[in-house]
Amino acid sequence: MLRNVAAVIWDGVAPFEFGVVCEAFGLDRRDDGVPLLEFGVCSLEPGLVRSNLGFGIEATYGLERADEADLVCVPAMRRGDPVPPRVAETLLRAYQRGARILTVCGGAFALGAAGLLDGRECTTHWKYTDELAARFPEAKVVPEVLYVDTGQIITSAGTAAGLDACLHIWRQEYGAAVASAVARRMVVPPQRDGGQAQFISHPVPEVDAETLGPLLAWIVENLHEDLDVDSLAHRVLMSSRTFARRFRAETGATPYAWITAQRVRRAEEMLERTDRSVEWIAGEVGFGNAAALRHHFTRVRGLSPQAYRRRFACSDGLDSAMPA
C-alpha cells in the first residue's frame, strides 16, 4: 500500500512537472476521504535547487529520504545535463528494494542513465522519444502513448500525461473513488488510459459547436445504452466515418476503447460503493452480462470484479444502490 512518496530533484528541474508530483501526492486531502501520504522533496543535499527557469526550490532532504519511499518520483529535468551518479545510484537502489518509480516527461532520461530502461517499454514527451531511443538503444520506447506502466516503473509523457499517470497510481493503490476525489480537487478528468495517444488533433476546438464534449458527457451518463458508432454519429449529425475520425482526434482513442474504459470505471465505482451483483452492474454499465464485464475488467485491471471489490470496497459499508 502506498504510504510514502519522495520527489527527487537536482539543478535544472522543470517546476511545472515538479508541481504535478507535489499536487498529486503532497497535499492533505483527508477532508475528501483521500489518505494522507508522507511526502518529501530530496536532492543531493538539503537546500536550494535551481530550476530550469532560474528560481530556486528548497529541497528539505538529502537523497537518503528516497531510500524509505514506496514511490520515488522524478519530474522533468534538463536532458542535456549528466545525471548525477548519486541520483542514478539512488534510483537503482529504489528499484532493487522493490519501490515503484514514476517519471514525468524528461525524467525518463534519468532512468535510462541508471540502466532501468534496458529491455523495458517506456515513454516520454513525443518531442523527445527519438532522442530517448537513440541515447538508450536497449529501451523499448513507445512513442505515442500517455504513459507506460511496467509494474515497478511508470514513465509518462508531458505534463497532463504526468497527471494521468499519478491518478493511475492512486487508482491502483486506493481504488476509483479515491482517484476520482483527487482528480476532482485538481479539476481534471478522473483518468485517461495510458494507451491513449499523446497527439490530440483538436485539443481546443475553435468553435464550441464543433466539440464532442457534450456528447462525451451524455455517454458517461448513459453507459447502459447501445452506444455503437452509427447511433452516436447520428446523434451529432455526422457520418459514421467522420464521427470516428473526429472522436479519435478529440480524445486520442477510438469510440469503442473510450466507451469501454468509461464502463470499466463506472463498474469500479459500483463495486466499491454498492453490494449489487456483478450481473446487475454489468447491465447498468452497458456490458450486458457478467461474463463480458469480467473479461474487460480483468484485462484492464488485472484482477476480477470480485477480487477488486474485496480489495477496494468502502470500509464504511456498502449501499444497495449508487447515489443519485
PDB file of C-alpha atoms in Angstrom:
ATOM      1  CA  MET A   1       0.000   0.000   0.000  1.00  0.00           C
ATOM      2  CA  LEU A   2       1.353   3.410  -0.986  1.00  0.00           C
ATOM      3  CA  ARG A   3       2.145   5.494   2.083  1.00  0.00           C
ATOM      4  CA  ASN A   4       5.463   7.248   1.479  1.00  0.00           C
ATOM      5  CA  VAL A   5       6.475   9.302  -1.581  1.00  0.00           C
ATOM      6  CA  ALA A   6       9.754  11.051  -2.396  1.00  0.00           C
ATOM      7  CA  ALA A   7      10.354  13.523  -5.223  1.00  0.00           C
ATOM      8  CA  VAL A   8      13.985  13.518  -6.375  1.00  0.00           C
ATOM      9  CA  ILE A   9      15.200  16.766  -7.951  1.00  0.00           C
ATOM     10  CA  TRP A  10      18.504  18.429  -8.807  1.00  0.00           C
ATOM     11  CA  ASP A  11      19.616  21.579 -10.635  1.00  0.00           C
ATOM     12  CA  GLY A  12      17.654  22.026 -13.847  1.00  0.00           C
ATOM     13  CA  VAL A  13      14.320  20.663 -12.601  1.00  0.00           C
ATOM     14  CA  ALA A  14      11.228  21.774 -14.548  1.00  0.00           C
ATOM     15  CA  PRO A  15       8.937  23.438 -11.980  1.00  0.00           C
ATOM     16  CA  PHE A  16       5.656  22.658 -13.741  1.00  0.00           C
ATOM     17  CA  GLU A  17       6.297  18.905 -13.885  1.00  0.00           C
ATOM     18  CA  PHE A  18       7.650  19.032 -10.322  1.00  0.00           C
ATOM     19  CA  GLY A  19       4.384  20.714  -9.352  1.00  0.00           C
ATOM     20  CA  VAL A  20       2.415  17.844 -10.881  1.00  0.00           C
ATOM     21  CA  VAL A  21       4.015  15.399  -8.463  1.00  0.00           C
ATOM     22  CA  CYS A  22       3.529  17.740  -5.491  1.00  0.00           C
ATOM     23  CA  GLU A  23      -0.119  18.363  -6.386  1.00  0.00           C
ATOM     24  CA  ALA A  24      -0.873  14.679  -6.859  1.00  0.00           C
ATOM     25  CA  PHE A  25       0.844  13.254  -3.776  1.00  0.00           C
ATOM     26  CA  GLY A  26       1.892  16.080  -1.459  1.00  0.00           C
ATOM     27  CA  LEU A  27      -1.363  17.770  -0.436  1.00  0.00           C
ATOM     28  CA  ASP A  28      -3.545  16.932   2.544  1.00  0.00           C
ATOM     29  CA  ARG A  29      -6.936  15.902   1.134  1.00  0.00           C
ATOM     30  CA  ARG A  30      -8.222  13.949   4.116  1.00  0.00           C
ATOM     31  CA  ASP A  31     -11.362  16.109   4.136  1.00  0.00           C
ATOM     32  CA  ASP A  32     -12.198  14.473   0.780  1.00  0.00           C
ATOM     33  CA  GLY A  33     -11.555  10.965   2.059  1.00  0.00           C
ATOM     34  CA  VAL A  34      -8.082  10.740   0.497  1.00  0.00           C
ATOM     35  CA  PRO A  35      -5.355   9.104   2.621  1.00  0.00           C
ATOM     36  CA  LEU A  36      -2.542  11.420   3.711  1.00  0.00           C
ATOM     37  CA  LEU A  37       0.808  10.309   2.329  1.00  0.00           C
ATOM     38  CA  GLU A  38       4.226  11.085   3.752  1.00  0.00           C
ATOM     39  CA  PHE A  39       5.780  13.308   1.096  1.00  0.00           C
ATOM     40  CA  GLY A  40       9.330  14.607   0.899  1.00  0.00           C
ATOM     41  CA  VAL A  41      11.409  16.572  -1.603  1.00  0.00           C
ATOM     42  CA  CYS A  42      15.019  15.435  -1.735  1.00  0.00           C
ATOM     43  CA  SER A  43      18.169  16.296  -3.645  1.00  0.00           C
ATOM     44  CA  LEU A  44      21.908  15.644  -3.499  1.00  0.00           C
ATOM     45  CA  GLU A  45      21.973  17.691  -0.305  1.00  0.00           C
ATOM     46  CA  PRO A  46      19.236  19.551   1.579  1.00  0.00           C
ATOM     47  CA  GLY A  47      18.949  23.131   0.407  1.00  0.00           C
ATOM     48  CA  LEU A  48      18.310  25.254  -2.660  1.00  0.00           C
ATOM     49  CA  VAL A  49      17.870  23.577  -6.057  1.00  0.00           C
ATOM     50  CA  ARG A  50      17.852  25.826  -9.106  1.00  0.00           C
ATOM     51  CA  SER A  51      15.004  25.254 -11.575  1.00  0.00           C
ATOM     52  CA  ASN A  52      15.393  25.470 -15.343  1.00  0.00           C
ATOM     53  CA  LEU A  53      13.650  28.862 -15.139  1.00  0.00           C
ATOM     54  CA  GLY A  54      16.241  30.301 -12.786  1.00  0.00           C
ATOM     55  CA  PHE A  55      14.368  30.431  -9.486  1.00  0.00           C
ATOM     56  CA  GLY A  56      15.089  28.131  -6.582  1.00  0.00           C
ATOM     57  CA  ILE A  57      13.198  25.283  -4.955  1.00  0.00           C
ATOM     58  CA  GLU A  58      14.013  24.210  -1.418  1.00  0.00           C
ATOM     59  CA  ALA A  59      14.778  20.508  -1.014  1.00  0.00           C
ATOM     60  CA  THR A  60      14.135  19.565   2.597  1.00  0.00           C
ATOM     61  CA  TYR A  61      16.021  16.265   2.496  1.00  0.00           C
ATOM     62  CA  GLY A  62      19.082  14.604   1.061  1.00  0.00           C
ATOM     63  CA  LEU A  63      18.857  11.541  -1.191  1.00  0.00           C
ATOM     64  CA  GLU A  64      18.629   9.215   1.801  1.00  0.00           C
ATOM     65  CA  ARG A  65      14.961  10.281   2.085  1.00  0.00           C
ATOM     66  CA  ALA A  66      14.243   8.358  -1.127  1.00  0.00           C
ATOM     67  CA  ASP A  67      15.504   5.144   0.487  1.00  0.00           C
ATOM     68  CA  GLU A  68      12.369   4.932   2.653  1.00  0.00           C
ATOM     69  CA  ALA A  69       9.820   5.789  -0.053  1.00  0.00           C
ATOM     70  CA  ASP A  70       7.286   3.381  -1.560  1.00  0.00           C
ATOM     71  CA  LEU A  71       7.161   5.629  -4.645  1.00  0.00           C
ATOM     72  CA  VAL A  72      10.077   7.676  -5.991  1.00  0.00           C
ATOM     73  CA  CYS A  73       9.116  10.433  -8.460  1.00  0.00           C
ATOM     74  CA  VAL A  74      11.445  12.068 -10.974  1.00  0.00           C
ATOM     75  CA  PRO A  75       9.980  15.139 -12.730  1.00  0.00           C
ATOM     76  CA  ALA A  76      11.344  16.567 -15.970  1.00  0.00           C
ATOM     77  CA  MET A  77      15.000  17.551 -15.846  1.00  0.00           C
ATOM     78  CA  ARG A  78      17.394  19.112 -18.379  1.00  0.00           C
ATOM     79  CA  ARG A  79      18.034  16.261 -20.788  1.00  0.00           C
ATOM     80  CA  GLY A  80      21.438  17.525 -21.897  1.00  0.00           C
ATOM     81  CA  ASP A  81      22.894  17.581 -18.396  1.00  0.00           C
ATOM     82  CA  PRO A  82      24.511  14.454 -16.987  1.00  0.00           C
ATOM     83  CA  VAL A  83      22.510  12.703 -14.301  1.00  0.00           C
ATOM     84  CA  PRO A  84      24.414  12.949 -11.003  1.00  0.00           C
ATOM     85  CA  PRO A  85      25.866   9.496 -10.227  1.00  0.00           C
ATOM     86  CA  ARG A  86      24.414   9.564  -6.722  1.00  0.00           C
ATOM     87  CA  VAL A  87      20.926  10.121  -8.191  1.00  0.00           C
ATOM     88  CA  ALA A  88      21.360   7.177 -10.564  1.00  0.00           C
ATOM     89  CA  GLU A  89      22.519   5.037  -7.643  1.00  0.00           C
ATOM     90  CA  THR A  90      19.509   6.123  -5.581  1.00  0.00           C
ATOM     91  CA  LEU A  91      17.096   5.180  -8.374  1.00  0.00           C
ATOM     92  CA  LEU A  92      18.778   1.823  -8.883  1.00  0.00           C
ATOM     93  CA  ARG A  93      18.678   1.156  -5.154  1.00  0.00           C
ATOM     94  CA  ALA A  94      14.968   2.039  -5.043  1.00  0.00           C
ATOM     95  CA  TYR A  95      14.254  -0.393  -7.846  1.00  0.00           C
ATOM     96  CA  GLN A  96      16.279  -3.195  -6.274  1.00  0.00           C
ATOM     97  CA  ARG A  97      14.387  -2.937  -2.992  1.00  0.00           C
ATOM     98  CA  GLY A  98      11.007  -3.060  -4.795  1.00  0.00           C
ATOM     99  CA  ALA A  99       9.899   0.580  -4.709  1.00  0.00           C
ATOM    100  CA  ARG A 100       7.931   1.970  -7.633  1.00  0.00           C
ATOM    101  CA  ILE A 101       9.446   4.766  -9.711  1.00  0.00           C
ATOM    102  CA  LEU A 102       7.440   7.366 -11.637  1.00  0.00           C
ATOM    103  CA  THR A 103       8.903   9.775 -14.188  1.00  0.00           C
ATOM    104  CA  VAL A 104       7.197  12.771 -15.761  1.00  0.00           C
ATOM    105  CA  CYS A 105       8.236  13.866 -19.259  1.00  0.00           C
ATOM    106  CA  GLY A 106      12.053  14.082 -19.496  1.00  0.00           C
ATOM    107  CA  GLY A 107      12.511  12.375 -16.142  1.00  0.00           C
ATOM    108  CA  ALA A 108      12.711   9.141 -18.147  1.00  0.00           C
ATOM    109  CA  PHE A 109      16.242  10.093 -19.198  1.00  0.00           C
ATOM    110  CA  ALA A 110      17.363   9.734 -15.578  1.00  0.00           C
ATOM    111  CA  LEU A 111      16.057   6.162 -15.529  1.00  0.00           C
ATOM    112  CA  GLY A 112      17.906   5.488 -18.762  1.00  0.00           C
ATOM    113  CA  ALA A 113      21.126   6.752 -17.198  1.00  0.00           C
ATOM    114  CA  ALA A 114      20.544   4.382 -14.268  1.00  0.00           C
ATOM    115  CA  GLY A 115      20.104   1.438 -16.657  1.00  0.00           C
ATOM    116  CA  LEU A 116      16.489   0.950 -15.623  1.00  0.00           C
ATOM    117  CA  LEU A 117      15.005   1.259 -19.117  1.00  0.00           C
ATOM    118  CA  ASP A 118      17.013  -1.577 -20.679  1.00  0.00           C
ATOM    119  CA  GLY A 119      14.639  -4.150 -22.145  1.00  0.00           C
ATOM    120  CA  ARG A 120      11.648  -2.229 -20.791  1.00  0.00           C
ATOM    121  CA  GLU A 121       8.778  -0.434 -22.517  1.00  0.00           C
ATOM    122  CA  CYS A 122       8.776   3.265 -21.684  1.00  0.00           C
ATOM    123  CA  THR A 123       7.774   6.677 -22.994  1.00  0.00           C
ATOM    124  CA  THR A 124       8.407  10.396 -22.686  1.00  0.00           C
ATOM    125  CA  HIS A 125       7.120  13.569 -24.340  1.00  0.00           C
ATOM    126  CA  TRP A 126       6.621  12.956 -28.067  1.00  0.00           C
ATOM    127  CA  LYS A 127       9.256  15.581 -28.935  1.00  0.00           C
ATOM    128  CA  TYR A 128      11.928  13.554 -27.161  1.00  0.00           C
ATOM    129  CA  THR A 129      11.052   9.914 -27.899  1.00  0.00           C
ATOM    130  CA  ASP A 130      13.547   9.652 -30.767  1.00  0.00           C
ATOM    131  CA  GLU A 131      16.263  11.092 -28.556  1.00  0.00           C
ATOM    132  CA  LEU A 132      15.380   8.689 -25.736  1.00  0.00           C
ATOM    133  CA  ALA A 133      15.582   5.726 -28.122  1.00  0.00           C
ATOM    134  CA  ALA A 134      18.897   6.932 -29.591  1.00  0.00           C
ATOM    135  CA  ARG A 135      20.556   7.506 -26.223  1.00  0.00           C
ATOM    136  CA  PHE A 136      19.287   4.262 -24.697  1.00  0.00           C
ATOM    137  CA  PRO A 137      19.030   1.744 -27.551  1.00  0.00           C
ATOM    138  CA  GLU A 138      18.164  -1.132 -25.208  1.00  0.00           C
ATOM    139  CA  ALA A 139      14.976   0.681 -24.118  1.00  0.00           C
ATOM    140  CA  LYS A 140      11.702  -0.181 -25.863  1.00  0.00           C
ATOM    141  CA  VAL A 141      10.402   3.343 -26.424  1.00  0.00           C
ATOM    142  CA  VAL A 142       6.658   3.582 -27.136  1.00  0.00           C
ATOM    143  CA  PRO A 143       6.376   6.981 -28.813  1.00  0.00           C
ATOM    144  CA  GLU A 144       2.712   7.958 -28.791  1.00  0.00           C
ATOM    145  CA  VAL A 145       1.143   6.780 -25.531  1.00  0.00           C
ATOM    146  CA  LEU A 146       0.344   8.881 -22.471  1.00  0.00           C
ATOM    147  CA  TYR A 147       2.156   6.628 -20.022  1.00  0.00           C
ATOM    148  CA  VAL A 148       3.571   3.120 -19.689  1.00  0.00           C
ATOM    149  CA  ASP A 149       3.252   1.066 -16.507  1.00  0.00           C
ATOM    150  CA  THR A 150       5.533  -1.973 -16.437  1.00  0.00           C
ATOM    151  CA  GLY A 151       4.853  -2.744 -12.797  1.00  0.00           C
ATOM    152  CA  GLN A 152       7.608  -1.102 -10.788  1.00  0.00           C
ATOM    153  CA  ILE A 153       8.369   1.620 -13.307  1.00  0.00           C
ATOM    154  CA  ILE A 154       5.861   4.107 -14.747  1.00  0.00           C
ATOM    155  CA  THR A 155       7.048   6.572 -17.395  1.00  0.00           C
ATOM    156  CA  SER A 156       4.768   9.335 -18.643  1.00  0.00           C
ATOM    157  CA  ALA A 157       4.721  11.887 -21.446  1.00  0.00           C
ATOM    158  CA  GLY A 158       4.107  15.629 -20.976  1.00  0.00           C
ATOM    159  CA  THR A 159       2.603  17.469 -18.039  1.00  0.00           C
ATOM    160  CA  ALA A 160      -1.018  16.386 -18.456  1.00  0.00           C
ATOM    161  CA  ALA A 161       0.061  12.794 -19.048  1.00  0.00           C
ATOM    162  CA  GLY A 162       2.004  13.002 -15.796  1.00  0.00           C
ATOM    163  CA  LEU A 163      -1.260  13.804 -14.026  1.00  0.00           C
ATOM    164  CA  ASP A 164      -2.867  10.826 -15.750  1.00  0.00           C
ATOM    165  CA  ALA A 165      -0.073   8.561 -14.512  1.00  0.00           C
ATOM    166  CA  CYS A 166      -0.395   9.905 -10.956  1.00  0.00           C
ATOM    167  CA  LEU A 167      -4.138   9.263 -10.964  1.00  0.00           C
ATOM    168  CA  HIS A 168      -3.456   5.795 -12.364  1.00  0.00           C
ATOM    169  CA  ILE A 169      -1.273   5.091  -9.332  1.00  0.00           C
ATOM    170  CA  TRP A 170      -3.927   6.412  -6.931  1.00  0.00           C
ATOM    171  CA  ARG A 171      -6.497   4.179  -8.610  1.00  0.00           C
ATOM    172  CA  GLN A 172      -4.256   1.120  -8.383  1.00  0.00           C
ATOM    173  CA  GLU A 173      -3.452   1.704  -4.730  1.00  0.00           C
ATOM    174  CA  TYR A 174      -6.717   3.021  -3.289  1.00  0.00           C
ATOM    175  CA  GLY A 175      -9.455   2.470  -5.870  1.00  0.00           C
ATOM    176  CA  ALA A 176     -11.668   4.508  -8.170  1.00  0.00           C
ATOM    177  CA  ALA A 177     -13.381   6.628  -5.511  1.00  0.00           C
ATOM    178  CA  VAL A 178     -10.119   7.982  -4.091  1.00  0.00           C
ATOM    179  CA  ALA A 179      -8.640   8.593  -7.555  1.00  0.00           C
ATOM    180  CA  SER A 180     -11.797  10.466  -8.550  1.00  0.00           C
ATOM    181  CA  ALA A 181     -11.626  12.580  -5.386  1.00  0.00           C
ATOM    182  CA  VAL A 182      -8.042  13.583  -6.186  1.00  0.00           C
ATOM    183  CA  ALA A 183      -8.990  14.373  -9.791  1.00  0.00           C
ATOM    184  CA  ARG A 184     -11.993  16.403  -8.685  1.00  0.00           C
ATOM    185  CA  ARG A 185      -9.838  18.601  -6.450  1.00  0.00           C
ATOM    186  CA  MET A 186      -7.415  19.145  -9.331  1.00  0.00           C
ATOM    187  CA  VAL A 187     -10.365  19.806 -11.700  1.00  0.00           C
ATOM    188  CA  VAL A 188      -9.148  17.265 -14.250  1.00  0.00           C
ATOM    189  CA  PRO A 189     -10.834  14.204 -15.793  1.00  0.00           C
ATOM    190  CA  PRO A 190     -10.649  11.173 -13.483  1.00  0.00           C
ATOM    191  CA  GLN A 191      -8.224   9.341 -15.756  1.00  0.00           C
ATOM    192  CA  ARG A 192      -7.228   8.784 -19.352  1.00  0.00           C
ATOM    193  CA  ASP A 193      -5.873   5.365 -20.232  1.00  0.00           C
ATOM    194  CA  GLY A 194      -2.138   5.088 -20.682  1.00  0.00           C
ATOM    195  CA  GLY A 195      -2.602   3.683 -24.179  1.00  0.00           C
ATOM    196  CA  GLN A 196      -4.357   6.782 -25.479  1.00  0.00           C
ATOM    197  CA  ALA A 197      -2.368   8.808 -27.975  1.00  0.00           C
ATOM    198  CA  GLN A 198      -0.366  11.871 -26.970  1.00  0.00           C
ATOM    199  CA  PHE A 199      -1.393  13.515 -30.222  1.00  0.00           C
ATOM    200  CA  ILE A 200      -4.806  15.172 -29.953  1.00  0.00           C
ATOM    201  CA  SER A 201      -5.604  16.937 -33.230  1.00  0.00           C
ATOM    202  CA  HIS A 202      -8.078  19.429 -31.764  1.00  0.00           C
ATOM    203  CA  PRO A 203      -7.359  19.914 -28.039  1.00  0.00           C
ATOM    204  CA  VAL A 204      -9.112  23.315 -28.053  1.00  0.00           C
ATOM    205  CA  PRO A 205     -11.854  23.440 -30.719  1.00  0.00           C
ATOM    206  CA  GLU A 206     -12.134  26.764 -32.496  1.00  0.00           C
ATOM    207  CA  VAL A 207     -15.933  26.711 -32.322  1.00  0.00           C
ATOM    208  CA  ASP A 208     -17.805  25.328 -29.334  1.00  0.00           C
ATOM    209  CA  ALA A 209     -20.377  23.667 -31.560  1.00  0.00           C
ATOM    210  CA  GLU A 210     -17.644  21.528 -33.125  1.00  0.00           C
ATOM    211  CA  THR A 211     -16.504  19.824 -29.950  1.00  0.00           C
ATOM    212  CA  LEU A 212     -17.788  16.416 -28.942  1.00  0.00           C
ATOM    213  CA  GLY A 213     -17.676  17.440 -25.273  1.00  0.00           C
ATOM    214  CA  PRO A 214     -21.470  17.473 -24.791  1.00  0.00           C
ATOM    215  CA  LEU A 215     -21.739  14.050 -26.402  1.00  0.00           C
ATOM    216  CA  LEU A 216     -18.988  12.631 -24.195  1.00  0.00           C
ATOM    217  CA  ALA A 217     -20.810  13.907 -21.116  1.00  0.00           C
ATOM    218  CA  TRP A 218     -24.037  12.308 -22.373  1.00  0.00           C
ATOM    219  CA  ILE A 219     -22.267   8.991 -22.978  1.00  0.00           C
ATOM    220  CA  VAL A 220     -20.922   8.903 -19.412  1.00  0.00           C
ATOM    221  CA  GLU A 221     -24.463   9.396 -18.088  1.00  0.00           C
ATOM    222  CA  ASN A 222     -25.939   6.759 -20.422  1.00  0.00           C
ATOM    223  CA  LEU A 223     -23.451   3.912 -20.441  1.00  0.00           C
ATOM    224  CA  HIS A 224     -26.295   1.388 -20.273  1.00  0.00           C
ATOM    225  CA  GLU A 225     -27.422   2.413 -23.779  1.00  0.00           C
ATOM    226  CA  ASP A 226     -26.360   0.717 -27.030  1.00  0.00           C
ATOM    227  CA  LEU A 227     -23.524   3.105 -27.892  1.00  0.00           C
ATOM    228  CA  ASP A 228     -22.482   1.968 -31.348  1.00  0.00           C
ATOM    229  CA  VAL A 229     -20.711   4.315 -33.756  1.00  0.00           C
ATOM    230  CA  ASP A 230     -23.674   4.655 -36.115  1.00  0.00           C
ATOM    231  CA  SER A 231     -26.117   5.753 -33.419  1.00  0.00           C
ATOM    232  CA  LEU A 232     -23.636   8.157 -31.846  1.00  0.00           C
ATOM    233  CA  ALA A 233     -22.777   9.642 -35.235  1.00  0.00           C
ATOM    234  CA  HIS A 234     -26.470  10.137 -35.941  1.00  0.00           C
ATOM    235  CA  ARG A 235     -26.854  11.907 -32.593  1.00  0.00           C
ATOM    236  CA  VAL A 236     -24.320  14.582 -33.623  1.00  0.00           C
ATOM    237  CA  LEU A 237     -25.431  14.677 -37.266  1.00  0.00           C
ATOM    238  CA  MET A 238     -22.217  13.244 -38.714  1.00  0.00           C
ATOM    239  CA  SER A 239     -21.429  10.339 -40.979  1.00  0.00           C
ATOM    240  CA  SER A 240     -20.033   7.322 -39.144  1.00  0.00           C
ATOM    241  CA  ARG A 241     -16.621   7.736 -40.789  1.00  0.00           C
ATOM    242  CA  THR A 242     -16.387  11.436 -39.966  1.00  0.00           C
ATOM    243  CA  PHE A 243     -17.545  10.801 -36.413  1.00  0.00           C
ATOM    244  CA  ALA A 244     -14.969   8.060 -35.790  1.00  0.00           C
ATOM    245  CA  ARG A 245     -12.192  10.263 -37.150  1.00  0.00           C
ATOM    246  CA  ARG A 246     -13.325  13.264 -35.112  1.00  0.00           C
ATOM    247  CA  PHE A 247     -13.712  11.190 -31.953  1.00  0.00           C
ATOM    248  CA  ARG A 248     -10.131   9.952 -32.125  1.00  0.00           C
ATOM    249  CA  ALA A 249      -8.886  13.471 -32.892  1.00  0.00           C
ATOM    250  CA  GLU A 250     -10.569  14.875 -29.773  1.00  0.00           C
ATOM    251  CA  THR A 251      -9.988  12.030 -27.308  1.00  0.00           C
ATOM    252  CA  GLY A 252      -6.930  10.161 -28.568  1.00  0.00           C
ATOM    253  CA  ALA A 253      -8.901   6.901 -28.561  1.00  0.00           C
ATOM    254  CA  THR A 254     -11.424   5.047 -30.694  1.00  0.00           C
ATOM    255  CA  PRO A 255     -15.085   5.268 -29.622  1.00  0.00           C
ATOM    256  CA  TYR A 256     -15.055   1.587 -28.619  1.00  0.00           C
ATOM    257  CA  ALA A 257     -11.907   1.907 -26.484  1.00  0.00           C
ATOM    258  CA  TRP A 258     -13.060   5.137 -24.834  1.00  0.00           C
ATOM    259  CA  ILE A 259     -16.539   3.856 -24.005  1.00  0.00           C
ATOM    260  CA  THR A 260     -15.165   0.545 -22.716  1.00  0.00           C
ATOM    261  CA  ALA A 261     -12.822   2.450 -20.393  1.00  0.00           C
ATOM    262  CA  GLN A 262     -15.731   4.538 -19.061  1.00  0.00           C
ATOM    263  CA  ARG A 263     -17.766   1.384 -18.450  1.00  0.00           C
ATOM    264  CA  VAL A 264     -14.928  -0.244 -16.527  1.00  0.00           C
ATOM    265  CA  ARG A 265     -14.511   2.888 -14.390  1.00  0.00           C
ATOM    266  CA  ARG A 266     -18.221   3.027 -13.602  1.00  0.00           C
ATOM    267  CA  ALA A 267     -18.102  -0.656 -12.693  1.00  0.00           C
ATOM    268  CA  GLU A 268     -15.185   0.064 -10.366  1.00  0.00           C
ATOM    269  CA  GLU A 269     -17.195   2.709  -8.546  1.00  0.00           C
ATOM    270  CA  MET A 270     -20.202   0.414  -8.195  1.00  0.00           C
ATOM    271  CA  LEU A 271     -18.064  -2.454  -6.933  1.00  0.00           C
ATOM    272  CA  GLU A 272     -16.571  -0.137  -4.310  1.00  0.00           C
ATOM    273  CA  ARG A 273     -19.756   1.585  -3.222  1.00  0.00           C
ATOM    274  CA  THR A 274     -22.595  -0.929  -3.637  1.00  0.00           C
ATOM    275  CA  ASP A 275     -23.344  -4.547  -2.805  1.00  0.00           C
ATOM    276  CA  ARG A 276     -25.069  -5.165  -6.150  1.00  0.00           C
ATOM    277  CA  SER A 277     -24.243  -8.369  -8.033  1.00  0.00           C
ATOM    278  CA  VAL A 278     -21.696  -8.421 -10.852  1.00  0.00           C
ATOM    279  CA  GLU A 279     -24.520  -9.346 -13.240  1.00  0.00           C
ATOM    280  CA  TRP A 280     -26.555  -6.273 -12.234  1.00  0.00           C
ATOM    281  CA  ILE A 281     -23.552  -3.978 -12.502  1.00  0.00           C
ATOM    282  CA  ALA A 282     -22.753  -5.369 -15.946  1.00  0.00           C
ATOM    283  CA  GLY A 283     -26.208  -4.376 -17.155  1.00  0.00           C
ATOM    284  CA  GLU A 284     -26.037  -0.922 -15.575  1.00  0.00           C
ATOM    285  CA  VAL A 285     -22.727  -0.025 -17.224  1.00  0.00           C
ATOM    286  CA  GLY A 286     -23.591  -1.446 -20.634  1.00  0.00           C
ATOM    287  CA  PHE A 287     -21.614  -4.680 -20.796  1.00  0.00           C
ATOM    288  CA  GLY A 288     -24.799  -6.704 -20.937  1.00  0.00           C
ATOM    289  CA  ASN A 289     -23.738  -9.695 -18.875  1.00  0.00           C
ATOM    290  CA  ALA A 290     -21.310 -10.680 -16.142  1.00  0.00           C
ATOM    291  CA  ALA A 291     -19.025 -12.613 -18.498  1.00  0.00           C
ATOM    292  CA  ALA A 292     -18.399  -9.543 -20.661  1.00  0.00           C
ATOM    293  CA  LEU A 293     -17.755  -7.395 -17.590  1.00  0.00           C
ATOM    294  CA  ARG A 294     -15.316  -9.935 -16.164  1.00  0.00           C
ATOM    295  CA  HIS A 295     -13.457 -10.105 -19.480  1.00  0.00           C
ATOM    296  CA  HIS A 296     -12.985  -6.358 -19.887  1.00  0.00           C
ATOM    297  CA  PHE A 297     -12.454  -5.673 -16.193  1.00  0.00           C
ATOM    298  CA  THR A 298      -9.774  -8.340 -15.796  1.00  0.00           C
ATOM    299  CA  ARG A 299      -7.998  -7.193 -18.965  1.00  0.00           C
ATOM    300  CA  VAL A 300      -7.852  -3.578 -17.769  1.00  0.00           C
ATOM    301  CA  ARG A 301      -7.352  -4.010 -14.009  1.00  0.00           C
ATOM    302  CA  GLY A 302      -5.527  -7.341 -13.843  1.00  0.00           C
ATOM    303  CA  LEU A 303      -7.975  -8.802 -11.329  1.00  0.00           C
ATOM    304  CA  SER A 304     -11.578  -9.964 -11.368  1.00  0.00           C
ATOM    305  CA  PRO A 305     -14.514  -7.761 -10.314  1.00  0.00           C
ATOM    306  CA  GLN A 306     -14.976  -9.773  -7.119  1.00  0.00           C
ATOM    307  CA  ALA A 307     -11.285  -9.543  -6.251  1.00  0.00           C
ATOM    308  CA  TYR A 308     -11.435  -5.796  -6.881  1.00  0.00           C
ATOM    309  CA  ARG A 309     -14.442  -5.495  -4.570  1.00  0.00           C
ATOM    310  CA  ARG A 310     -12.688  -7.416  -1.802  1.00  0.00           C
ATOM    311  CA  ARG A 311      -9.724  -5.051  -2.033  1.00  0.00           C
ATOM    312  CA  PHE A 312     -11.434  -1.683  -2.501  1.00  0.00           C
ATOM    313  CA  ALA A 313     -14.968  -1.919  -1.066  1.00  0.00           C
ATOM    314  CA  CYS A 314     -15.704   1.154   1.048  1.00  0.00           C
ATOM    315  CA  SER A 315     -14.854   0.482   4.673  1.00  0.00           C
ATOM    316  CA  ASP A 316     -17.898   2.381   5.938  1.00  0.00           C
ATOM    317  CA  GLY A 317     -20.283  -0.115   4.390  1.00  0.00           C
ATOM    318  CA  LEU A 318     -21.878  -0.715   1.030  1.00  0.00           C
ATOM    319  CA  ASP A 319     -25.026   0.871  -0.322  1.00  0.00           C
ATOM    320  CA  SER A 320     -27.639  -1.155  -2.165  1.00  0.00           C
ATOM    321  CA  ALA A 321     -27.599   1.401  -4.973  1.00  0.00           C
ATOM    322  CA  MET A 322     -25.452   4.234  -6.251  1.00  0.00           C
ATOM    323  CA  PRO A 323     -26.439   7.681  -5.005  1.00  0.00           C
ATOM    324  CA  ALA A 324     -28.334   9.842  -7.446  1.00  0.00           C
TER     325      ALA A 324
END
